[in-house]
Amino acid sequence: MAAPREAPERRPFGRRFLTDPARLFQHNAWDNVEWSEEQEASARSKVQENSSQLLPQDKQEEYEVNAKRYWDDFYKIHENGFFKDRHWLFTEFPELAPNRNPSQNGDSVHEFSNKEESNNEGLGSCENGHCSLEARAENQLNLIKSTPKICTGELATQKCSALNQRDGDYPGSSASYRILEVGCGAGNTVFPILQTNNDPGLFVYCCDFSTTAVDLVQNNAEYDPSRCFAFVHDLCNDQSSFPMPDESLDVVILIFVLSAILPEKMQCIVNRLSRLLKPGGMILLRDYGRYDLAQLRFKKGQCLSDNFYVRGDGTRVYFFTQDELDDLFTTAGLEKIQNLVDRRLQVNRGKQMTMYRVWIQCKYRKPDAPQP
């Protein structure tokens, strides 16, 4: 008989907190909310209803083929005004700035709920999660000047990347602490890291499926090619190479990213990312949990497969359980450090709305290399 699953981990917070003081009397929120059996049954019933009618296969294939265009369109519309900088990062993921003073840049995970997630559902999207090495226009020239042997053109870049890696000469090759964010969007994780982590040995890579998103990062005044390398990458294409070699990264970040990928491709992607980690390196994830408000809001005809939906703008989203994520990471050979569910209650008194959010946060570590 199979061993029983561990009881779900939950965030050890129990405080009520308020959002922006300007909205003090409009929007309250509580974290670590326990759901009643009736509430969970109601959520399950809504999901059964909205997934009872699947999109035809030809439409599903169209969303997969045109995924890049939908994300490019998304960033052309919203540019960098959609997501808020994530100052909660360093409380939840101190691995991103190991030497940071806790009083720096923000306070706690509470900022995360107020500023980011309560904003995004009205617009119908989350973080983008696909990632193809291509040349970037003017800013890429700066990268070429500051980093030897960086080529232009997608095929040329991939060939040049392979040559550089063999020579031990690639972007960030001299760094002592390397971070990769997959699905970087407009840079709302990358720039807080660069601002907060002052380690001279730090180098941050960031990639996105959307050319428009990477352009936004590279054209940001805070983009520093000596500390950061932004590139377009199709994570679902296992023939598309990374600019860094295997076992070179200390941290890989996946924030509302894996949920945007076709479920049957997720395991291959996690396997690829795990190979990039040094022994002892970690994958950090924050993503949508099963029965989150966003899942319950979908209407019939928007479901692609179990717990996988398409939004009105053509972008897609999956809603995870802890067990599913644990299976993905452990199958890739990683060890669990953290896998917790975070349930929130947000009350917008101005609109008389009650919103239940469900997110999952994970940390998985690559085992140390065996001693000779």
GROMACS .gro file of C-alpha atoms in nm:
model
  372
    1MET     CA    1   0.000   0.000   0.000
    2ALA     CA    2   0.128   0.347  -0.086
    3ALA     CA    3   0.254   0.559   0.200
    4PRO     CA    4   0.008   0.829   0.305
    5ARG     CA    5   0.074   1.181   0.185
    6GLU     CA    6   0.194   1.434   0.437
    7ALA     CA    7  -0.062   1.676   0.575
    8PRO     CA    8  -0.061   2.000   0.373
    9GLU     CA    9   0.182   2.258   0.499
   10ARG     CA   10   0.030   2.596   0.564
   11ARG     CA   11   0.186   2.933   0.613
   12PRO     CA   12   0.253   2.995   0.982
   13PHE     CA   13   0.099   3.340   0.975
   14GLY     CA   14  -0.215   3.427   1.159
   15ARG     CA   15  -0.237   3.801   1.156
   16ARG     CA   16  -0.492   4.019   0.994
   17PHE     CA   17  -0.331   4.290   0.785
   18LEU     CA   18  -0.434   4.602   0.597
   19THR     CA   19  -0.334   4.713   0.254
   20ASP     CA   20  -0.230   5.057   0.132
   21PRO     CA   21  -0.337   5.312   0.399
   22ALA     CA   22  -0.510   5.512   0.126
   23ARG     CA   23  -0.755   5.222   0.097
   24LEU     CA   24  -0.764   5.149   0.468
   25PHE     CA   25  -1.143   5.136   0.491
   26GLN     CA   26  -1.199   4.964   0.160
   27HIS     CA   27  -0.979   4.657   0.143
   28ASN     CA   28  -0.892   4.426   0.431
   29ALA     CA   29  -0.726   4.086   0.408
   30TRP     CA   30  -0.654   3.785   0.626
   31ASP     CA   31  -0.395   3.515   0.563
   32ASN     CA   32  -0.376   3.148   0.659
   33VAL     CA   33  -0.752   3.114   0.626
   34GLU     CA   34  -0.895   2.769   0.694
   35TRP     CA   35  -1.169   2.654   0.459
   36SER     CA   36  -1.478   2.473   0.582
   37GLU     CA   37  -1.588   2.149   0.420
   38GLU     CA   38  -1.887   2.334   0.274
   39GLN     CA   39  -1.665   2.600   0.119
   40GLU     CA   40  -1.435   2.344  -0.039
   41ALA     CA   41  -1.733   2.147  -0.169
   42SER     CA   42  -1.876   2.465  -0.322
   43ALA     CA   43  -1.545   2.542  -0.492
   44ARG     CA   44  -1.522   2.187  -0.624
   45SER     CA   45  -1.874   2.216  -0.761
   46LYS     CA   46  -1.790   2.540  -0.945
   47VAL     CA   47  -1.485   2.381  -1.103
   48GLN     CA   48  -1.686   2.079  -1.213
   49GLU     CA   49  -1.936   2.315  -1.372
   50ASN     CA   50  -1.689   2.539  -1.554
   51SER     CA   51  -1.486   2.243  -1.681
   52SER     CA   52  -1.784   2.042  -1.804
   53GLN     CA   53  -1.748   2.186  -2.155
   54LEU     CA   54  -1.398   2.165  -2.306
   55LEU     CA   55  -1.274   2.370  -2.599
   56PRO     CA   56  -1.253   2.175  -2.928
   57GLN     CA   57  -0.911   2.026  -3.001
   58ASP     CA   58  -0.848   2.254  -3.299
   59LYS     CA   59  -0.902   2.563  -3.080
   60GLN     CA   60  -0.669   2.420  -2.813
   61GLU     CA   61  -0.397   2.369  -3.074
   62GLU     CA   62  -0.447   2.726  -3.195
   63TYR     CA   63  -0.380   2.863  -2.844
   64GLU     CA   64  -0.063   2.653  -2.820
   65VAL     CA   65   0.067   2.756  -3.164
   66ASN     CA   66  -0.006   3.125  -3.106
   67ALA     CA   67   0.101   3.141  -2.740
   68LYS     CA   68   0.390   3.378  -2.810
   69ARG     CA   69   0.167   3.621  -2.997
   70TYR     CA   70  -0.085   3.631  -2.713
   71TRP     CA   71   0.186   3.715  -2.459
   72ASP     CA   72   0.343   3.975  -2.688
   73ASP     CA   73   0.001   4.137  -2.726
   74PHE     CA   74  -0.044   4.129  -2.349
   75TYR     CA   75   0.280   4.318  -2.285
   76LYS     CA   76   0.217   4.563  -2.569
   77ILE     CA   77  -0.109   4.658  -2.399
   78HIS     CA   78   0.007   4.665  -2.036
   79GLU     CA   79   0.380   4.735  -2.078
   80ASN     CA   80   0.535   4.767  -1.732
   81GLY     CA   81   0.232   4.914  -1.556
   82PHE     CA   82   0.054   4.589  -1.482
   83PHE     CA   83   0.263   4.414  -1.215
   84LYS     CA   84   0.398   4.571  -0.899
   85ASP     CA   85   0.753   4.525  -0.779
   86ARG     CA   86   0.768   4.233  -0.540
   87HIS     CA   87   0.930   4.357  -0.223
   88TRP     CA   88   0.793   4.047  -0.047
   89LEU     CA   89   1.050   3.846  -0.240
   90PHE     CA   90   1.321   3.869   0.020
   91THR     CA   91   1.105   3.764   0.312
   92GLU     CA   92   0.967   3.463   0.127
   93PHE     CA   93   1.285   3.384  -0.067
   94PRO     CA   94   1.589   3.508   0.129
   95GLU     CA   95   1.804   3.298  -0.106
   96LEU     CA   96   1.775   3.584  -0.357
   97ALA     CA   97   1.971   3.820  -0.132
   98PRO     CA   98   2.153   3.612   0.132
   99ASN     CA   99   2.336   3.911   0.281
  100ARG     CA  100   2.035   4.141   0.294
  101ASN     CA  101   1.945   4.330   0.610
  102PRO     CA  102   1.585   4.226   0.700
  103SER     CA  103   1.486   4.594   0.734
  104GLN     CA  104   1.561   4.658   0.366
  105ASN     CA  105   1.307   4.689   0.087
  106GLY     CA  106   0.973   4.599   0.220
  107ASP     CA  107   0.836   4.412   0.504
  108SER     CA  108   0.666   4.082   0.452
  109VAL     CA  109   0.466   3.858   0.228
  110HIS     CA  110   0.164   4.074   0.307
  111GLU     CA  111   0.280   4.325   0.045
  112PHE     CA  112   0.251   4.047  -0.209
  113SER     CA  113  -0.121   4.002  -0.168
  114ASN     CA  114  -0.209   4.367  -0.160
  115LYS     CA  115  -0.006   4.500  -0.446
  116GLU     CA  116   0.015   4.218  -0.694
  117GLU     CA  117  -0.246   3.951  -0.675
  118SER     CA  118  -0.543   4.167  -0.585
  119ASN     CA  119  -0.464   4.374  -0.894
  120ASN     CA  120  -0.422   4.107  -1.154
  121GLU     CA  121  -0.754   3.929  -1.159
  122GLY     CA  122  -0.951   4.222  -1.291
  123LEU     CA  123  -0.730   4.223  -1.598
  124GLY     CA  124  -0.747   3.850  -1.645
  125SER     CA  125  -0.382   3.751  -1.645
  126CYS     CA  126  -0.094   3.634  -1.432
  127GLU     CA  127   0.279   3.608  -1.489
  128ASN     CA  128   0.388   3.473  -1.822
  129GLY     CA  129   0.561   3.144  -1.823
  130HIS     CA  130   0.706   3.049  -2.154
  131CYS     CA  131   1.036   3.131  -2.251
  132SER     CA  132   1.392   3.137  -2.749
  133LEU     CA  133   1.726   3.283  -2.773
  134GLU     CA  134   1.701   3.578  -3.017
  135ALA     CA  135   1.898   3.893  -3.078
  136ARG     CA  136   1.768   4.203  -2.907
  137ALA     CA  137   1.805   4.524  -3.108
  138GLU     CA  138   1.984   4.826  -2.966
  139ASN     CA  139   2.028   4.700  -2.612
  140GLN     CA  140   2.167   4.372  -2.735
  141LEU     CA  141   2.453   4.573  -2.887
  142ASN     CA  142   2.537   4.692  -2.538
  143LEU     CA  143   2.542   4.334  -2.421
  144ILE     CA  144   2.776   4.245  -2.705
  145LYS     CA  145   3.015   4.522  -2.601
  146SER     CA  146   3.012   4.423  -2.234
  147THR     CA  147   3.010   4.044  -2.278
  148PRO     CA  148   3.252   3.876  -2.520
  149LYS     CA  149   3.133   3.644  -2.796
  150ILE     CA  150   2.761   3.725  -2.781
  151CYS     CA  151   2.610   3.673  -3.127
  152THR     CA  152   2.302   3.815  -3.292
  153GLY     CA  153   2.024   3.616  -3.456
  154GLU     CA  154   1.851   3.319  -3.295
  155LEU     CA  155   2.050   3.041  -3.463
  156ALA     CA  156   2.374   3.235  -3.439
  157THR     CA  157   2.311   3.305  -3.071
  158GLN     CA  158   2.256   2.938  -2.994
  159LYS     CA  159   2.570   2.830  -3.182
  160CYS     CA  160   2.774   3.107  -3.024
  161SER     CA  161   2.636   3.018  -2.679
  162ALA     CA  162   2.752   2.659  -2.718
  163LEU     CA  163   3.101   2.775  -2.824
  164ASN     CA  164   3.124   3.023  -2.539
  165GLN     CA  165   3.025   2.760  -2.283
  166ARG     CA  166   3.294   2.524  -2.405
  167ASP     CA  167   3.545   2.806  -2.371
  168GLY     CA  168   3.416   2.889  -2.024
  169ASP     CA  169   3.327   3.233  -2.159
  170TYR     CA  170   2.957   3.317  -2.136
  171PRO     CA  171   2.748   3.598  -1.981
  172GLY     CA  172   2.811   3.591  -1.607
  173SER     CA  173   3.091   3.332  -1.634
  174SER     CA  174   3.303   3.516  -1.378
  175ALA     CA  175   3.016   3.551  -1.126
  176SER     CA  176   3.014   3.357  -0.800
  177TYR     CA  177   2.634   3.364  -0.744
  178ARG     CA  178   2.402   3.318  -1.042
  179ILE     CA  179   2.023   3.352  -1.049
  180LEU     CA  180   1.790   3.278  -1.339
  181GLU     CA  181   1.432   3.401  -1.350
  182VAL     CA  182   1.214   3.220  -1.603
  183GLY     CA  183   0.918   3.423  -1.727
  184CYS     CA  184   1.060   3.759  -1.623
  185GLY     CA  185   0.781   3.972  -1.772
  186ALA     CA  186   0.862   4.342  -1.742
  187GLY     CA  187   1.129   4.282  -1.475
  188ASN     CA  188   0.930   4.312  -1.151
  189THR     CA  189   1.141   4.042  -0.988
  190VAL     CA  190   1.471   4.110  -1.161
  191PHE     CA  191   1.503   4.476  -1.071
  192PRO     CA  192   1.425   4.436  -0.698
  193ILE     CA  193   1.695   4.167  -0.687
  194LEU     CA  194   1.949   4.391  -0.859
  195GLN     CA  195   1.857   4.679  -0.625
  196THR     CA  196   1.867   4.472  -0.306
  197ASN     CA  197   2.145   4.219  -0.359
  198ASN     CA  198   2.472   4.413  -0.361
  199ASP     CA  199   2.696   4.105  -0.380
  200PRO     CA  200   2.969   4.197  -0.633
  201GLY     CA  201   2.970   3.833  -0.744
  202LEU     CA  202   2.597   3.837  -0.835
  203PHE     CA  203   2.477   3.785  -1.191
  204VAL     CA  204   2.108   3.763  -1.284
  205TYR     CA  205   1.976   3.599  -1.599
  206CYS     CA  206   1.615   3.652  -1.700
  207CYS     CA  207   1.421   3.515  -1.991
  208ASP     CA  208   1.073   3.529  -2.130
  209PHE     CA  209   0.872   3.379  -2.414
  210SER     CA  210   0.761   3.730  -2.511
  211THR     CA  211   0.998   3.946  -2.716
  212THR     CA  212   0.800   4.250  -2.603
  213ALA     CA  213   0.857   4.165  -2.236
  214VAL     CA  214   1.233   4.123  -2.284
  215ASP     CA  215   1.245   4.455  -2.469
  216LEU     CA  216   1.079   4.619  -2.168
  217VAL     CA  217   1.346   4.476  -1.939
  218GLN     CA  218   1.636   4.575  -2.160
  219ASN     CA  219   1.501   4.927  -2.212
  220ASN     CA  220   1.452   4.987  -1.841
  221ALA     CA  221   1.689   5.253  -1.706
  222GLU     CA  222   1.798   5.014  -1.429
  223TYR     CA  223   1.904   4.736  -1.668
  224ASP     CA  224   2.277   4.682  -1.618
  225PRO     CA  225   2.441   4.444  -1.870
  226SER     CA  226   2.737   4.397  -1.638
  227ARG     CA  227   2.508   4.235  -1.379
  228CYS     CA  228   2.216   4.105  -1.584
  229PHE     CA  229   2.147   3.924  -1.912
  230ALA     CA  230   1.790   3.928  -2.050
  231PHE     CA  231   1.704   3.700  -2.341
  232VAL     CA  232   1.408   3.552  -2.523
  233HIS     CA  233   1.376   3.178  -2.473
  234ASP     CA  234   1.122   2.911  -2.562
  235LEU     CA  235   1.132   2.688  -2.258
  236CYS     CA  236   0.905   2.434  -2.427
  237ASN     CA  237   1.159   2.381  -2.707
  238ASP     CA  238   1.419   2.142  -2.570
  239GLN     CA  239   1.643   2.220  -2.870
  240SER     CA  240   1.668   2.583  -2.762
  241SER     CA  241   1.989   2.629  -2.566
  242PHE     CA  242   2.053   2.845  -2.260
  243PRO     CA  243   2.337   3.099  -2.250
  244MET     CA  244   2.483   2.931  -1.941
  245PRO     CA  245   2.607   2.571  -1.900
  246ASP     CA  246   2.454   2.297  -1.686
  247GLU     CA  247   2.530   2.305  -1.313
  248SER     CA  248   2.610   2.677  -1.318
  249LEU     CA  249   2.312   2.832  -1.134
  250ASP     CA  250   2.254   2.882  -0.764
  251VAL     CA  251   1.884   2.972  -0.795
  252VAL     CA  252   1.606   2.936  -1.054
  253ILE     CA  253   1.292   3.142  -0.993
  254LEU     CA  254   0.946   3.045  -1.122
  255ILE     CA  255   0.682   3.297  -1.012
  256PHE     CA  256   0.337   3.244  -1.169
  257VAL     CA  257   0.517   3.085  -1.465
  258LEU     CA  258   0.476   2.708  -1.468
  259SER     CA  259   0.098   2.751  -1.462
  260ALA     CA  260   0.109   2.915  -1.807
  261ILE     CA  261   0.260   2.608  -1.974
  262LEU     CA  262   0.086   2.311  -2.133
  263PRO     CA  263   0.060   2.054  -1.849
  264GLU     CA  264   0.210   1.766  -2.049
  265LYS     CA  265   0.526   1.975  -2.108
  266MET     CA  266   0.583   2.068  -1.744
  267GLN     CA  267   0.793   1.767  -1.642
  268CYS     CA  268   1.038   1.810  -1.930
  269ILE     CA  269   1.075   2.178  -1.841
  270VAL     CA  270   1.141   2.111  -1.472
  271ASN     CA  271   1.396   1.844  -1.574
  272ARG     CA  272   1.577   2.096  -1.798
  273LEU     CA  273   1.586   2.362  -1.528
  274SER     CA  274   1.709   2.120  -1.264
  275ARG     CA  275   2.009   2.035  -1.484
  276LEU     CA  276   2.111   2.402  -1.479
  277LEU     CA  277   2.142   2.402  -1.099
  278LYS     CA  278   2.469   2.352  -0.917
  279PRO     CA  279   2.463   2.079  -0.652
  280GLY     CA  280   2.293   2.251  -0.361
  281GLY     CA  281   2.115   2.498  -0.592
  282MET     CA  282   1.743   2.563  -0.553
  283ILE     CA  283   1.427   2.616  -0.754
  284LEU     CA  284   1.191   2.870  -0.594
  285LEU     CA  285   0.827   2.867  -0.703
  286ARG     CA  286   0.512   3.063  -0.631
  287ASP     CA  287   0.201   2.977  -0.835
  288TYR     CA  288  -0.175   2.928  -0.843
  289GLY     CA  289  -0.333   2.667  -0.617
  290ARG     CA  290  -0.643   2.459  -0.682
  291TYR     CA  291  -0.973   2.644  -0.622
  292ASP     CA  292  -0.815   2.988  -0.629
  293LEU     CA  293  -1.061   3.269  -0.701
  294ALA     CA  294  -0.927   3.293  -1.057
  295GLN     CA  295  -1.021   2.930  -1.125
  296LEU     CA  296  -1.370   2.969  -0.985
  297ARG     CA  297  -1.438   3.275  -1.203
  298PHE     CA  298  -1.395   3.093  -1.534
  299LYS     CA  299  -1.708   3.033  -1.738
  300LYS     CA  300  -1.806   2.727  -1.937
  301GLY     CA  301  -1.619   2.703  -2.266
  302GLN     CA  302  -1.287   2.836  -2.130
  303CYS     CA  303  -1.153   2.501  -2.004
  304LEU     CA  304  -0.880   2.328  -2.205
  305SER     CA  305  -0.831   2.022  -1.982
  306ASP     CA  306  -0.852   1.939  -1.612
  307ASN     CA  307  -0.771   2.257  -1.416
  308PHE     CA  308  -0.623   2.426  -1.728
  309TYR     CA  309  -0.802   2.727  -1.879
  310VAL     CA  310  -0.771   2.998  -2.142
  311ARG     CA  311  -0.838   3.360  -2.052
  312GLY     CA  312  -1.014   3.613  -2.271
  313ASP     CA  313  -0.680   3.747  -2.395
  314GLY     CA  314  -0.563   3.404  -2.514
  315THR     CA  315  -0.313   3.341  -2.231
  316ARG     CA  316  -0.354   3.019  -2.033
  317VAL     CA  317  -0.334   2.914  -1.669
  318TYR     CA  318  -0.319   2.590  -1.467
  319PHE     CA  319  -0.415   2.548  -1.099
  320PHE     CA  320  -0.190   2.314  -0.900
  321THR     CA  321  -0.211   2.090  -0.597
  322GLN     CA  322   0.088   2.049  -0.367
  323ASP     CA  323   0.118   1.684  -0.463
  324GLU     CA  324   0.138   1.765  -0.835
  325LEU     CA  325   0.425   2.008  -0.779
  326ASP     CA  326   0.600   1.767  -0.546
  327ASP     CA  327   0.582   1.495  -0.813
  328LEU     CA  328   0.724   1.731  -1.079
  329PHE     CA  329   1.024   1.836  -0.870
  330THR     CA  330   1.108   1.503  -0.707
  331THR     CA  331   1.085   1.326  -1.045
  332ALA     CA  332   1.350   1.576  -1.162
  333GLY     CA  333   1.573   1.456  -0.877
  334LEU     CA  334   1.522   1.750  -0.640
  335GLU     CA  335   1.468   1.738  -0.265
  336LYS     CA  336   1.179   1.916  -0.095
  337ILE     CA  337   1.270   2.203   0.134
  338GLN     CA  338   0.927   2.370   0.136
  339ASN     CA  339   0.587   2.300  -0.019
  340LEU     CA  340   0.306   2.497   0.143
  341VAL     CA  341  -0.040   2.622   0.061
  342ASP     CA  342  -0.125   2.984   0.131
  343ARG     CA  343  -0.497   3.063   0.154
  344ARG     CA  344  -0.599   3.429   0.178
  345LEU     CA  345  -0.923   3.612   0.231
  346GLN     CA  346  -0.941   3.956   0.072
  347VAL     CA  347  -1.240   4.180   0.138
  348ASN     CA  348  -1.296   4.485  -0.079
  349ARG     CA  349  -1.548   4.681   0.124
  350GLY     CA  350  -1.583   4.950  -0.139
  351LYS     CA  351  -1.707   4.694  -0.393
  352GLN     CA  352  -1.860   4.467  -0.128
  353MET     CA  353  -1.655   4.176  -0.262
  354THR     CA  354  -1.509   3.881  -0.074
  355MET     CA  355  -1.223   3.705  -0.254
  356TYR     CA  356  -1.050   3.383  -0.155
  357ARG     CA  357  -0.703   3.336  -0.301
  358VAL     CA  358  -0.505   3.012  -0.300
  359TRP     CA  359  -0.135   3.001  -0.384
  360ILE     CA  360   0.134   2.738  -0.346
  361GLN     CA  361   0.494   2.817  -0.258
  362CYS     CA  362   0.777   2.567  -0.305
  363LYS     CA  363   1.151   2.537  -0.258
  364TYR     CA  364   1.328   2.233  -0.400
  365ARG     CA  365   1.702   2.168  -0.378
  366LYS     CA  366   1.944   1.977  -0.599
  367PRO     CA  367   2.130   1.721  -0.385
  368ASP     CA  368   2.497   1.782  -0.317
  369ALA     CA  369   2.738   1.593  -0.539
  370PRO     CA  370   2.846   1.263  -0.378
  371GLN     CA  371   3.186   1.277  -0.209
  372PRO     CA  372   3.461   1.076  -0.384
   0.00000   0.00000   0.00000
